[in-house]
Coordinates of C-alpha atoms in Angstrom, one line a residue:
M1 CA 107.7 83.6 73.6
T2 CA 107.6 81.3 76.6
F3 CA 109.6 81.9 79.8
Q4 CA 111.6 78.8 79.0
E5 CA 112.5 80.3 75.5
L6 CA 113.5 83.6 77.1
Q7 CA 115.9 82.1 79.7
P8 CA 118.8 81.5 77.3
Q9 CA 118.4 84.9 75.9
I10 CA 118.6 86.5 79.3
S11 CA 121.8 84.5 80.0
S12 CA 123.2 85.6 76.7
I13 CA 122.6 89.3 77.5
I14 CA 124.3 88.9 80.9
T15 CA 127.4 87.3 79.4
D16 CA 127.7 89.8 76.4
N17 CA 131.2 91.3 76.8
Q18 CA 130.3 94.1 74.4
K19 CA 127.9 95.8 76.8
N20 CA 128.4 97.5 80.2
R21 CA 126.2 96.6 83.1
D22 CA 123.5 99.3 82.5
E23 CA 123.3 98.4 78.8
K24 CA 122.8 94.7 79.8
L25 CA 120.1 95.7 82.3
L26 CA 118.4 97.8 79.7
A27 CA 118.6 94.9 77.2
V28 CA 116.9 92.6 79.8
C29 CA 114.1 95.2 80.3
K30 CA 113.6 95.5 76.5
L31 CA 113.6 91.7 76.0
L32 CA 110.9 91.2 78.7
N33 CA 108.8 94.2 77.6
E34 CA 108.8 93.1 74.0
N35 CA 108.2 89.4 74.5
V36 CA 105.8 89.1 77.4
E37 CA 102.5 90.7 76.3
Y38 CA 101.4 91.9 79.8
Y39 CA 104.8 93.3 80.9
N40 CA 104.1 97.0 80.1
W41 CA 106.8 98.6 82.3
V42 CA 109.9 96.8 83.2
G43 CA 112.7 98.3 85.3
F44 CA 115.3 97.8 88.1
Y45 CA 115.6 99.7 91.3
F46 CA 118.8 99.6 93.4
A47 CA 119.1 100.0 97.1
N48 CA 121.1 102.6 99.1
H49 CA 121.0 100.9 102.4
D50 CA 122.6 103.8 104.3
A51 CA 119.8 106.2 103.1
K52 CA 117.2 103.5 103.1
T53 CA 116.1 104.4 99.6
L54 CA 115.7 102.7 96.2
H55 CA 117.0 104.4 93.1
L56 CA 115.7 103.8 89.6
G57 CA 118.0 102.1 87.3
P58 CA 117.5 101.1 83.6
Y59 CA 113.9 100.6 82.6
V60 CA 111.6 100.4 79.6
G61 CA 108.1 101.9 79.6
A62 CA 106.4 105.2 80.4
E63 CA 108.4 107.8 82.2
T64 CA 108.1 107.7 86.0
D65 CA 108.5 110.4 88.6
H66 CA 109.4 107.7 91.1
T67 CA 113.2 107.8 90.7
V68 CA 113.8 107.5 94.5
I69 CA 111.5 105.4 96.8
P70 CA 112.0 105.2 100.5
F71 CA 112.1 101.8 102.0
G72 CA 108.6 100.8 103.2
K73 CA 106.8 103.0 100.7
G74 CA 104.8 101.5 97.9
I75 CA 105.3 97.9 96.6
C76 CA 109.0 98.4 95.8
G77 CA 109.7 99.9 99.2
Q78 CA 107.9 97.1 101.0
V79 CA 110.0 94.5 99.1
A80 CA 113.2 96.4 100.1
E81 CA 112.2 95.6 103.7
S82 CA 110.5 92.2 103.4
N83 CA 113.1 90.6 101.0
A84 CA 110.1 88.7 99.5
N85 CA 108.3 88.7 96.2
F86 CA 105.2 90.9 96.1
V87 CA 102.5 90.3 93.6
V88 CA 99.7 92.8 93.4
P89 CA 96.8 91.5 91.3
D90 CA 94.9 94.8 91.4
V91 CA 96.7 98.0 92.5
K92 CA 93.4 99.7 93.4
A93 CA 92.9 97.2 96.2
Q94 CA 96.4 97.9 97.7
D95 CA 96.7 100.5 100.5
N96 CA 100.4 101.2 100.3
Y97 CA 100.6 101.7 96.5
I98 CA 102.4 104.5 94.7
A99 CA 100.4 105.2 91.6
C100 CA 102.6 105.6 88.5
S101 CA 100.0 105.8 85.8
L102 CA 96.2 105.3 85.5
T103 CA 96.9 102.5 83.0
V104 CA 98.7 100.3 85.6
K105 CA 96.4 97.7 86.9
S106 CA 98.8 95.2 88.5
E107 CA 102.4 94.9 89.6
I108 CA 105.0 92.3 90.5
V109 CA 108.3 93.0 92.3
V110 CA 111.0 90.4 92.9
P111 CA 114.1 91.2 95.0
L112 CA 117.6 90.9 93.7
F113 CA 120.1 89.3 96.0
V114 CA 123.8 89.4 95.8
N115 CA 125.7 87.3 98.4
G116 CA 122.5 87.1 100.4
V117 CA 121.9 90.9 100.4
N118 CA 118.9 92.5 98.8
I119 CA 120.6 95.1 96.5
G120 CA 117.5 95.9 94.5
Q121 CA 114.6 94.5 92.6
I122 CA 113.0 94.0 89.2
D123 CA 109.6 95.8 89.0
I124 CA 107.0 95.1 86.4
D125 CA 103.7 96.9 85.8
S126 CA 100.9 95.5 83.7
H127 CA 97.9 97.2 82.1
V128 CA 96.0 93.9 82.8
I129 CA 94.3 93.0 86.1
D130 CA 95.8 89.8 87.8
P131 CA 98.1 88.5 85.0
F132 CA 101.0 87.3 87.1
T133 CA 101.3 83.7 88.1
E134 CA 103.8 81.6 90.0
A135 CA 105.5 81.0 86.7
D136 CA 106.2 84.7 86.5
E137 CA 107.7 84.7 89.9
R138 CA 110.0 81.7 89.2
F139 CA 111.0 83.3 85.8
L140 CA 111.8 86.7 87.4
E141 CA 113.8 84.9 90.2
F142 CA 115.8 83.3 87.4
V143 CA 116.3 86.7 85.7
N144 CA 117.5 88.2 89.0
Q145 CA 119.9 85.2 89.6
E146 CA 121.4 86.0 86.2
V147 CA 121.5 89.8 86.8
A148 CA 123.2 89.1 90.2
K149 CA 126.2 87.9 88.2
L150 CA 126.8 91.5 87.1
F151 CA 127.6 92.6 90.7

């Protein structure tokens, strides 16, 4: 399924009045994981700005020990500070990377803004080296614009 075909489905999940916020976030994760072949782990992290930590929200994929990530640590922690997308074509080439699994080869993290504040991010791991393109970035920015409506 193309990103263009997925967009209305994302919007439909976000506006579903039968689900609470976490159920909607989980449904978004499932939709992406099941329909984008190289999205092998899809999840959300949310910021606690007072503690300067990220906290794992709904996700789909292998279990992770990384339920709390300090700002600045790993790819997610760097995005919490930079407020910018971060694409890692090959995690082995990245110095400040927190290994989740030996199967993870690449990662993309896109910040989630609500009223101009970075409240979290969508994090996607892939078992493929260098699969993410600018199209992934634009699509995930769209996903986060829709998700921001929940806050």
